[in-house]
Coordinates of C-alpha atoms and ligand atoms in Angstrom, one line a residue:
X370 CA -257.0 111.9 -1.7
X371 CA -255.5 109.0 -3.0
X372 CA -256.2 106.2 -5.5
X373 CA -255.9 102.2 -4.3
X374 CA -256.2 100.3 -7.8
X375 CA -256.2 96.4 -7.1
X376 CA -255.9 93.6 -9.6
X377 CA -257.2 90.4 -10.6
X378 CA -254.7 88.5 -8.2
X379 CA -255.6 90.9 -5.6
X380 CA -258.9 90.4 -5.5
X381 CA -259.1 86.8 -6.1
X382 CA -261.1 85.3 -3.4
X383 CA -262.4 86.7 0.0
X384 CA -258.9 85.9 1.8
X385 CA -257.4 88.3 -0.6
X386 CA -260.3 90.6 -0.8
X387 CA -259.9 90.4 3.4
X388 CA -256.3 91.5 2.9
X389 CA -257.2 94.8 0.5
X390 CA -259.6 95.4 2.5
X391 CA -257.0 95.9 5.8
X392 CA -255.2 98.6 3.2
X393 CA -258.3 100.3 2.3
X394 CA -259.0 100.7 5.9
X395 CA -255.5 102.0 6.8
X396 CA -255.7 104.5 3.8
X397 CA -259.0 106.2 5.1
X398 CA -257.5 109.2 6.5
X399 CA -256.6 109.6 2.9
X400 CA -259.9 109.4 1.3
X401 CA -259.5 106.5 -0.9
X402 CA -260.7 106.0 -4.1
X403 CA -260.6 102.4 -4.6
X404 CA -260.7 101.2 -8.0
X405 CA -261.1 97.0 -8.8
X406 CA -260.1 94.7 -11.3
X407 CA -262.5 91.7 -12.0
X408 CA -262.1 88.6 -9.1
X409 CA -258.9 86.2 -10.3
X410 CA -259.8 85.5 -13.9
X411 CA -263.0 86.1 -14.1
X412 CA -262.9 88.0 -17.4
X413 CA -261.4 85.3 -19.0
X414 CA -264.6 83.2 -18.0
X415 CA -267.0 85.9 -19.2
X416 CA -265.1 86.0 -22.5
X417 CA -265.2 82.4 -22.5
X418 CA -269.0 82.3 -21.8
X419 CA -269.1 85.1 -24.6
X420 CA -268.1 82.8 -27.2
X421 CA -269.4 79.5 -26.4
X422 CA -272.4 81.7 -26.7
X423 CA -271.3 82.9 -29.8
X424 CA -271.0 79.4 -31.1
X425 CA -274.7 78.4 -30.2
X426 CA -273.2 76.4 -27.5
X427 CA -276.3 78.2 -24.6
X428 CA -275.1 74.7 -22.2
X429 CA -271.5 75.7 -22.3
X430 CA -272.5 79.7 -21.9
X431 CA -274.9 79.1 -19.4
X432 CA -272.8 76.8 -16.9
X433 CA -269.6 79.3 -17.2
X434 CA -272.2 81.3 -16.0
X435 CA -273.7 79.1 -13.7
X436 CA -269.5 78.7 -12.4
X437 CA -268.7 82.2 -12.0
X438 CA -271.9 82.9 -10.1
X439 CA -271.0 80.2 -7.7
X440 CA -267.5 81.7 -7.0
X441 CA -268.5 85.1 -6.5
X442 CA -271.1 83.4 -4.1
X443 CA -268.8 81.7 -2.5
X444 CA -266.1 84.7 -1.5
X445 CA -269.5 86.8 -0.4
X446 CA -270.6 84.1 1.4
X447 CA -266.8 83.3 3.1
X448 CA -266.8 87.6 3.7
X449 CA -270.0 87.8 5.3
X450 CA -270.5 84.4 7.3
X451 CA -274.7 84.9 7.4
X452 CA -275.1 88.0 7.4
X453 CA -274.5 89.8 4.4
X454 CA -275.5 93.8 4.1
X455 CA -278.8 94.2 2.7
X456 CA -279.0 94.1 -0.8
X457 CA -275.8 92.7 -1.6
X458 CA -277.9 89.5 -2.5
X459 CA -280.2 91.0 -4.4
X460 CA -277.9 93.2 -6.9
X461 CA -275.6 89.9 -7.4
X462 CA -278.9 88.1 -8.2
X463 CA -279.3 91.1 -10.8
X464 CA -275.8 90.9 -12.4
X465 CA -276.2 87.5 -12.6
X466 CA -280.2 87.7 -14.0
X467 CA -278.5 90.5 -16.9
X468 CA -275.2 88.0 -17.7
X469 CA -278.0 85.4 -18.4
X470 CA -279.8 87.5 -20.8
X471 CA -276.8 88.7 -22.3
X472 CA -275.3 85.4 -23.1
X473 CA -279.0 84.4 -24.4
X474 CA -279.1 87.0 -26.9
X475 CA -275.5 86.5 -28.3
X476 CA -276.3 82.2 -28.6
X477 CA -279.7 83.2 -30.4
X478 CA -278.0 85.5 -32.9
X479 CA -274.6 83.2 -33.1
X480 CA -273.3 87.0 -33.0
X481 CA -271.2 88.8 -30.6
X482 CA -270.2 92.2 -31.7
X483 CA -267.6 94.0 -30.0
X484 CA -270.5 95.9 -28.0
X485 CA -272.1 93.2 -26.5
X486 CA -268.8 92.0 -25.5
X487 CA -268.1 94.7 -23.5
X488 CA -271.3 94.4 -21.8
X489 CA -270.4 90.7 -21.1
X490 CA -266.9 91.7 -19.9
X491 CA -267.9 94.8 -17.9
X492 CA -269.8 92.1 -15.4
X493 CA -266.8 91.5 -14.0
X494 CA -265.6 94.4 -12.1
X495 CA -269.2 95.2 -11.9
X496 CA -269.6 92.2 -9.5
X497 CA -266.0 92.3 -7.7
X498 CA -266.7 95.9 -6.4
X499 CA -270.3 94.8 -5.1
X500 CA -269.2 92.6 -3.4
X501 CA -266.2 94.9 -1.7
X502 CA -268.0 97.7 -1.3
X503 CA -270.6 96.0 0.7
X504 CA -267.3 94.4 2.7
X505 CA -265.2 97.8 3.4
X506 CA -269.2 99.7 3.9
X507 CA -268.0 101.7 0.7
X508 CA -269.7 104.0 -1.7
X509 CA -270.2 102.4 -4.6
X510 CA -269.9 104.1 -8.1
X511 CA -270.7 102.8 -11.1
X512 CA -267.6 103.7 -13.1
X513 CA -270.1 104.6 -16.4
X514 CA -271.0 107.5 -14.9
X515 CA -268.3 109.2 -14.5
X516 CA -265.5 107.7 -17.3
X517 CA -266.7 108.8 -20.5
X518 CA -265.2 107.6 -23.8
X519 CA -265.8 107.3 -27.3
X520 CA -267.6 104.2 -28.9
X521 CA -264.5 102.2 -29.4
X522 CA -265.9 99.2 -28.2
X523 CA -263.2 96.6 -26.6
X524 CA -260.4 99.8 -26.9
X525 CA -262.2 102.7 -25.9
X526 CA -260.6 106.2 -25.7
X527 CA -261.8 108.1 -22.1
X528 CA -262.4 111.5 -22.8
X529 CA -260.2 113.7 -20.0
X530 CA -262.0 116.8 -19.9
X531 CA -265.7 115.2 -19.4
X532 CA -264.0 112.6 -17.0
X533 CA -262.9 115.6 -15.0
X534 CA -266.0 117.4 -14.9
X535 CA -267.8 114.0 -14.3
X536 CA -265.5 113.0 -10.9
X537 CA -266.3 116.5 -9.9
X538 CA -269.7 116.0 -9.8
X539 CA -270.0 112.4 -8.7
X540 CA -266.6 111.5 -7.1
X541 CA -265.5 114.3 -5.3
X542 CA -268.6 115.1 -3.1
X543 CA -268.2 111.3 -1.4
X544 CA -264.5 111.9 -0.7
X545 CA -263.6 112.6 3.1
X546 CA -267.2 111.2 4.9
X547 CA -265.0 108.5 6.6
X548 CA -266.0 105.7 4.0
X549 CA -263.4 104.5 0.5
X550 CA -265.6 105.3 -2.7
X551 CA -265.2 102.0 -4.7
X552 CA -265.1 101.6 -8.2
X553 CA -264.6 99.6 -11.2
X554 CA -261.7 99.5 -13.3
X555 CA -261.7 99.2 -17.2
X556 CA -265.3 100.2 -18.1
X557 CA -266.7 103.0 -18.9
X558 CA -269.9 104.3 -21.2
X559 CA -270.4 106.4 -24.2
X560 CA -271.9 109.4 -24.2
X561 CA -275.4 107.6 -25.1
X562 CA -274.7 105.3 -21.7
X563 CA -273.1 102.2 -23.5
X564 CA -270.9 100.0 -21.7
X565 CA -267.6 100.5 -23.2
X566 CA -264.1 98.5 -22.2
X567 CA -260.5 100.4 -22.3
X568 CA -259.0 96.9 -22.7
X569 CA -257.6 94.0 -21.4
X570 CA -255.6 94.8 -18.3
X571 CA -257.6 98.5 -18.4
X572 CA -257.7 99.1 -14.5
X573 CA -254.7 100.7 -14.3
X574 CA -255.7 102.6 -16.5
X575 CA -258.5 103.8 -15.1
X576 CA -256.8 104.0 -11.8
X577 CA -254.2 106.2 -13.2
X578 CA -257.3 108.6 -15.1
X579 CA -259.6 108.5 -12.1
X580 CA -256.1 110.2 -10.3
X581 CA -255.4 112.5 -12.9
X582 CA -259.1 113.8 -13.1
X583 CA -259.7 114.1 -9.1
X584 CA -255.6 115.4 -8.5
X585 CA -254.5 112.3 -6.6
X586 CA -252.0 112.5 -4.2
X587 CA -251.1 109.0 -5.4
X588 CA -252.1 106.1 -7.3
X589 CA -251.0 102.7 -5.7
X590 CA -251.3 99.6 -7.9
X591 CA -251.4 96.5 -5.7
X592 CA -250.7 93.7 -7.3
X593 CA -248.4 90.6 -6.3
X594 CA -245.1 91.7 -7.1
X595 CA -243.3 94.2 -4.7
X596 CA -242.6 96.6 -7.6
X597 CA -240.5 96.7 -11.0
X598 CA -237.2 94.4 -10.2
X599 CA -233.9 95.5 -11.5
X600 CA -233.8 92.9 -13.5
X601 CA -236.0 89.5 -14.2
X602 CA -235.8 87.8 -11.4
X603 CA -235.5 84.0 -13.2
X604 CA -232.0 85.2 -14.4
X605 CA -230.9 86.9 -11.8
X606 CA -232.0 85.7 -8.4
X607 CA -230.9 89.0 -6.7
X608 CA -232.9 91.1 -8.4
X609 CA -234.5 93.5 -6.1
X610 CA -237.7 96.1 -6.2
X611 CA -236.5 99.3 -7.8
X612 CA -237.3 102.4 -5.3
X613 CA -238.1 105.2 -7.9
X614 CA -238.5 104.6 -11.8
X615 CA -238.8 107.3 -14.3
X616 CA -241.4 107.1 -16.8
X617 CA -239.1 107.1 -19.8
X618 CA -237.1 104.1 -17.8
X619 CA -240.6 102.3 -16.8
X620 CA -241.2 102.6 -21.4
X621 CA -237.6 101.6 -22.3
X622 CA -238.2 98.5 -19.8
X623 CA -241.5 97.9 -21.2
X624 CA -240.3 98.0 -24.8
X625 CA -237.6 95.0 -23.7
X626 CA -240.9 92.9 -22.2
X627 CA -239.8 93.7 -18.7
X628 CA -242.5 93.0 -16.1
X629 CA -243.8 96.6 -15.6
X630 CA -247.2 98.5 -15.8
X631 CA -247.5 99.2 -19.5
X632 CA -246.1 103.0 -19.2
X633 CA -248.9 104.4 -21.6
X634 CA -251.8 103.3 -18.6
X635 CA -250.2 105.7 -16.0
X636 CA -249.3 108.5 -18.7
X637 CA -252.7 110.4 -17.5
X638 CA -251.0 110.0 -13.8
X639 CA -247.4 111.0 -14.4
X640 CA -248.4 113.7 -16.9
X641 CA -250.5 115.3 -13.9
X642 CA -247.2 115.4 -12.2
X643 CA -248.8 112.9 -9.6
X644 CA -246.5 109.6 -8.5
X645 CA -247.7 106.0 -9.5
X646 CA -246.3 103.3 -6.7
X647 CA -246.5 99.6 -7.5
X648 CA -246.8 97.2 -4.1
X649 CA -247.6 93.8 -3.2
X650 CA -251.0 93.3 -1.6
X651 CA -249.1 90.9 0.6
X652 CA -246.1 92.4 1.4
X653 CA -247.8 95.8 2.3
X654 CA -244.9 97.4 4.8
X655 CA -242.2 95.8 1.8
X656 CA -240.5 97.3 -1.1
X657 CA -242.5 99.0 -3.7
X658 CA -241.5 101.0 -7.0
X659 CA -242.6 104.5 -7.5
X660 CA -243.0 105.5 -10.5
X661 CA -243.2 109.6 -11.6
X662 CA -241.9 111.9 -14.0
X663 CA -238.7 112.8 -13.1
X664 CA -236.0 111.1 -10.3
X665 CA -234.0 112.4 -8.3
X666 CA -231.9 109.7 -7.2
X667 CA -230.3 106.1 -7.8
X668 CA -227.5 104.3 -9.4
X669 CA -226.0 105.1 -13.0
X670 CA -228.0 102.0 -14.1
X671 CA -231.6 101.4 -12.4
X672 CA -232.4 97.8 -14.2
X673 CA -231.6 95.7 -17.1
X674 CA -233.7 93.7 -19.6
X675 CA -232.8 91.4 -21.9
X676 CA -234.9 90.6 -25.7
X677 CA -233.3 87.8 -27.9
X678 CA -232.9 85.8 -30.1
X679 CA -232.1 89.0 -32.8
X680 CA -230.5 88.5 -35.9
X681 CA -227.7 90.9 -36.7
X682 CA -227.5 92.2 -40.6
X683 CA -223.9 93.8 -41.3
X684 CA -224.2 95.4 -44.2
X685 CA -221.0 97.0 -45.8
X686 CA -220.6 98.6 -49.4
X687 CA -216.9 100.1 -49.6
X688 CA -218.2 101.9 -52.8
X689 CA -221.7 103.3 -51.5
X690 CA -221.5 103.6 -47.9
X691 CA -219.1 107.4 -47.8
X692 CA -221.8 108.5 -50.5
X693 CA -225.0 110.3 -49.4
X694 CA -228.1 108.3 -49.9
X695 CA -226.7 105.3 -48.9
X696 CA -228.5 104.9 -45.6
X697 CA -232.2 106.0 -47.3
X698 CA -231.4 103.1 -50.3
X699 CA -230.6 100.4 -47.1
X700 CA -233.6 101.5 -45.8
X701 CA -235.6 101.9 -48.5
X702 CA -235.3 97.7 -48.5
X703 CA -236.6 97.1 -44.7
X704 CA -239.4 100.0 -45.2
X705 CA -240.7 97.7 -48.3
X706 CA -240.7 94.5 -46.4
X707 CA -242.5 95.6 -43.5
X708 CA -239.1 94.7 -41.2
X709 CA -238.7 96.8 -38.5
X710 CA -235.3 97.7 -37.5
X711 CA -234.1 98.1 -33.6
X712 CA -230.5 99.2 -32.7
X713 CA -228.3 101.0 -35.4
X714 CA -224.7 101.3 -35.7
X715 CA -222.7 102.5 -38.0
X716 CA -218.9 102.4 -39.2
X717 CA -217.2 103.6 -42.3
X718 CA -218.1 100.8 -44.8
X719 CA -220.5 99.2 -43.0
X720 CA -224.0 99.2 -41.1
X721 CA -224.6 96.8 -38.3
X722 CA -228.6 96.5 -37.7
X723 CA -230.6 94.2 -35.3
X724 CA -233.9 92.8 -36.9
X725 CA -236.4 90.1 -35.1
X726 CA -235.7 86.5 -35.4
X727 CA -238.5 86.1 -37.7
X728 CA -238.0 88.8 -40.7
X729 CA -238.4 87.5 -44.1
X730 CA -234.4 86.6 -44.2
X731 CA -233.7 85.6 -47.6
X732 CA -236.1 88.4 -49.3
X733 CA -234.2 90.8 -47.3
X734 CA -230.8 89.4 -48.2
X735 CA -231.8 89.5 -52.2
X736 CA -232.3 92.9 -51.8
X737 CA -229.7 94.2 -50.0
X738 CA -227.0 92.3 -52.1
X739 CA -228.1 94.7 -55.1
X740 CA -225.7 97.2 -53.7
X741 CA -223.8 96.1 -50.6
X742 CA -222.7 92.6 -48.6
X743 CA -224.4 91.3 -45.9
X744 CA -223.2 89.4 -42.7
X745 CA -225.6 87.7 -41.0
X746 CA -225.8 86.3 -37.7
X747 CA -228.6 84.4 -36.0
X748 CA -229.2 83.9 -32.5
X749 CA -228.1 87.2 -30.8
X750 CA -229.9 89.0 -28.0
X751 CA -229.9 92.6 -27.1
X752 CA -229.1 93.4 -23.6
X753 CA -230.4 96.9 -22.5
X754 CA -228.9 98.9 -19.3
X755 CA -231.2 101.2 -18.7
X756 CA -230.7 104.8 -15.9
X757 CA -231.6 108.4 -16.8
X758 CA -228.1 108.7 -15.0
X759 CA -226.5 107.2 -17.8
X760 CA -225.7 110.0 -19.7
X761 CA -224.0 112.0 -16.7
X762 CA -222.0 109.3 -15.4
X763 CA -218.8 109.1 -17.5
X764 CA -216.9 105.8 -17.5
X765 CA -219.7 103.5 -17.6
X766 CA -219.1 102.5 -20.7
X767 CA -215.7 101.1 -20.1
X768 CA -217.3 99.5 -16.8
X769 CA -219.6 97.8 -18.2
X770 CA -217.5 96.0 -20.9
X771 CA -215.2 95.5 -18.2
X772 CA -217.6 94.1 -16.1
X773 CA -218.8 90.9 -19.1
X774 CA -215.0 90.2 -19.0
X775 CA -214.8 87.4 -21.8
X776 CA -218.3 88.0 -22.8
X777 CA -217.6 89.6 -26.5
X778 CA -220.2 92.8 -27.7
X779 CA -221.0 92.5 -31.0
X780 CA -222.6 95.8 -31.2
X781 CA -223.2 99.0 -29.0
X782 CA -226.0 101.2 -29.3
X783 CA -226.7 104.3 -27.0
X784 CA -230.5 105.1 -27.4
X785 CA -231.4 108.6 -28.5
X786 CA -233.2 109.2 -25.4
X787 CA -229.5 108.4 -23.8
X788 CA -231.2 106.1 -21.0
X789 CA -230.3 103.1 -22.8
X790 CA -227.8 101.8 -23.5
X791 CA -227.6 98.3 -25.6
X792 CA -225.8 95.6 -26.2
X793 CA -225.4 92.7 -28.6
X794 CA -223.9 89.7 -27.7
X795 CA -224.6 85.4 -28.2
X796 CA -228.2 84.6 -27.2
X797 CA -226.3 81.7 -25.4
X798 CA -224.6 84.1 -23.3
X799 CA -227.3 86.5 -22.2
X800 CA -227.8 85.0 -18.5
X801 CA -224.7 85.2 -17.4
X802 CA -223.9 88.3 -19.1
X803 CA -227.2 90.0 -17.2
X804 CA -225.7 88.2 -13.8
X805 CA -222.5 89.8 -14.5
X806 CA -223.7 93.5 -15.1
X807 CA -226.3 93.3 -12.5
X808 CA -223.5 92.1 -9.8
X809 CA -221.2 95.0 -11.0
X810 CA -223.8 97.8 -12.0
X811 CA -226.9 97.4 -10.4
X812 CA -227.0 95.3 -7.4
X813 CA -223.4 96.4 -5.6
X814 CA -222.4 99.4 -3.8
X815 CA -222.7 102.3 -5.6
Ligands
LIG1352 N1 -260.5 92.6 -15.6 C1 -259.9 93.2 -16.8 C2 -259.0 92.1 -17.4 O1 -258.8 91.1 -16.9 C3 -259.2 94.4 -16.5 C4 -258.0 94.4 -15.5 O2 -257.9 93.5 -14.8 O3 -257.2 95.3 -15.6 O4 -258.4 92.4 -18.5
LIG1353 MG1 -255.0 93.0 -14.4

């Protein structure tokens, strides 16, 4: 079987809903699970009726409510022409009828707990899959019965072994009758049956669990980008669709603010050994990124990100720095000001350090100057390459600087994990320094 997770974008109105529907239909000789985001942004207009609600404001609450009923109406009623499946009507009508009376209570007690907003939230997918089950003559599944988690309201935690044992019971038997099982992403219910949320942005995750427990074959995210790109594509026009991603590359990316599932939501996938592939709902015979454990082929370098502006510290102490405890005293000083440090490197009088833009500075400085000098330099960005193929491709190094030509590095840094490697240079430079690599490293001839 596989797993067809859709987003928001995917999902948005019954043209796009048409379109995921052509892909569930092609994938039922796979025996789909099917696993929705909320239509467009329609959580963002449940939280927004949340809190007008919050506020006493019942008028605002009620006609957010009053909007998103009309929308969902509107793609059912675009889907189905006159003649919707029986029932469809009615359980909208329902959702709709229990959104009210949510938002009712909430304005009367001017309070909204973390619980009754996941009951708000949780209309949305609850609604979305209605609707596209009753489209794609799907079994529905209400994902509470089946993705248990703790009572973390707004960040739940799914328990894996009762998920398992839950699929089992009420996934697995509707899997191979010729019909997609369709579910919702993001909620799920404690043990005592209360509607829990795994997050914003949670369907992947519960795409990626829903695999794990029921041994996918895959789990495709559709969403509207054909993949992970090499690099972001506003920089560097030629960035294209990487074909297989590691998971460690997929986190180092992720870390730099790369446009890329957030690795932890497909751990319960990859961990199970079973491959995540990210594709465009309209591009569906286009490029797409897969995404497993291990891979087994590709260029030195599979993508580069960029994160700026950094500020450099240099800190040198020709008395201190040969001595032992020189490094625990230098951090000692960020530890105690809550500054986190990135890259590292050090020489024999002095430690170069990247910290964000916006550390207490001066604070810092005061400290520091107890016992060493410190350079600083403002508006740097760090440039990461990033390959599990780094480590075993000798010469790269040399290639690389060779490839930003005038382009001076203020600092290298090889990641422990050896699948990054960074670079410090002007923030001013960071463009055409990412063009530069990427025409050399990533986008030419290997
Ligand atoms: N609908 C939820 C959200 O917008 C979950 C998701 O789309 O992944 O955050
Ligand atoms: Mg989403």
């Amino acid at each position: 079987m596989i797993v067809l997770k859709f987003g928001g974008s995917s999902v948005a109105d019954a043209t796009c809903m048409r379109q995921a529907a052509e892909l569930v239909k092609a994938a039922l000789p796979r025996s789909p699970v099917v696993v929705l985001s909320a239509m467009g942004k329609s959580t963002n207009g449940l939280f927004d009726a949340a809190k007008a609600a919050e506020v006493g404001d019942l008028t605002g609450a009620m006609e957010r409510q009053r909007s998103l009923m009309a929308f969902h109406r509107t793609a059912a009623a675009e889907l189905f022409g006159g003649d919707a499946p029986e029932g469809l009507d009615a359980s909208l009508t329902d959702l709709f009828g229990e959104l009210e009376l949510l938002l009712r209570g909430v304005a009367m007690l001017r309070e909204l707990s973390p619980r009754s907003m996941d009951a708000i939230a949780s209309l949305g997918e609850r609604l979305s899959t209605r609707i596209f089950a009753a489209f794609v003559d799907g079994a529905w599944v209400d994902a509470r019965t089946v993705l248990l988690t703790d009572a973390t309201f707004g960040e739940a935690t799914p328990q894996a072994a009762a998920l398992r044992t839950r699929a089992a019971q009420h996934l697995a038997p509707l899997l191979g009758l010729g019909r997609a099982v369709v579910t919702q992403g993001y909620i799920g219910a404690t043990e005592d049956g209360l509607t829990t949320t795994l997050g914003r942005g949670g369907s992947d995750y519960s795409a990626a669990l829903f695999g794990a427990a029921l041994g996918a074959e895959e789990v495709q995210i559709w969403t509207d980008v054909e993949g992970v790109l090499t690099c972001d594509p506003r920089i560097v026009p030629e960035a294209l669709p990487i074909p297989e991603l590691s998971f460690a590359e997929a986190a180092e990316l992720a870390a730099f603010g790369a446009k890329v599932l957030h690795p932890a939501t497909i751990q319960p996938a990859v961990e199970a050994g079973i491959p995540v592939t990210v594709r465009h709902t309209q591009k569906p015979n286009g490029r797409f990124t897969t995404i497993s454990a291990q891979v087994r082929s590709g260029r030195p370098i599979t993508a580069l990100a960029s994160r700026g502006p950094v500020t450099v510290l240099t800190v040198s102490s020709s008395r201190m720095l040969a001595q032992s405890g020189f490094l625990a005293r230098l951090f000692e000083v960020f530890g105690r000001r809550g500054v986190s440090v990135d890259l590292v490197a050090t020489a024999e009088v002095s430690v170069s350090l990247t910290v964000e833009a916006d550390v207490p500075l001066k604070a810092l400085i005061q400290d520091l100057s107890a016992f060493a000098t410190v350079e600083v330099n403002e508006g740097r960005a760090i440039i990461a390459a990033v390959g599990e193929r780094l480590k075993s491709t000798p010469g790269l190094g040399a290639k690389l600087l060779t490839a930003l030509g005038d382009i001076n590095v203020e600092m290298i840094s090889m990641g422990a994990n050896e699948i990054n490697l960074s670079l410090v240079v002007r923030q001013e430079s960071t463009a055409d320094a990412l063009r530069r690599l990427h025409r050399v490293l990533v986008g030419g001839a290997s």
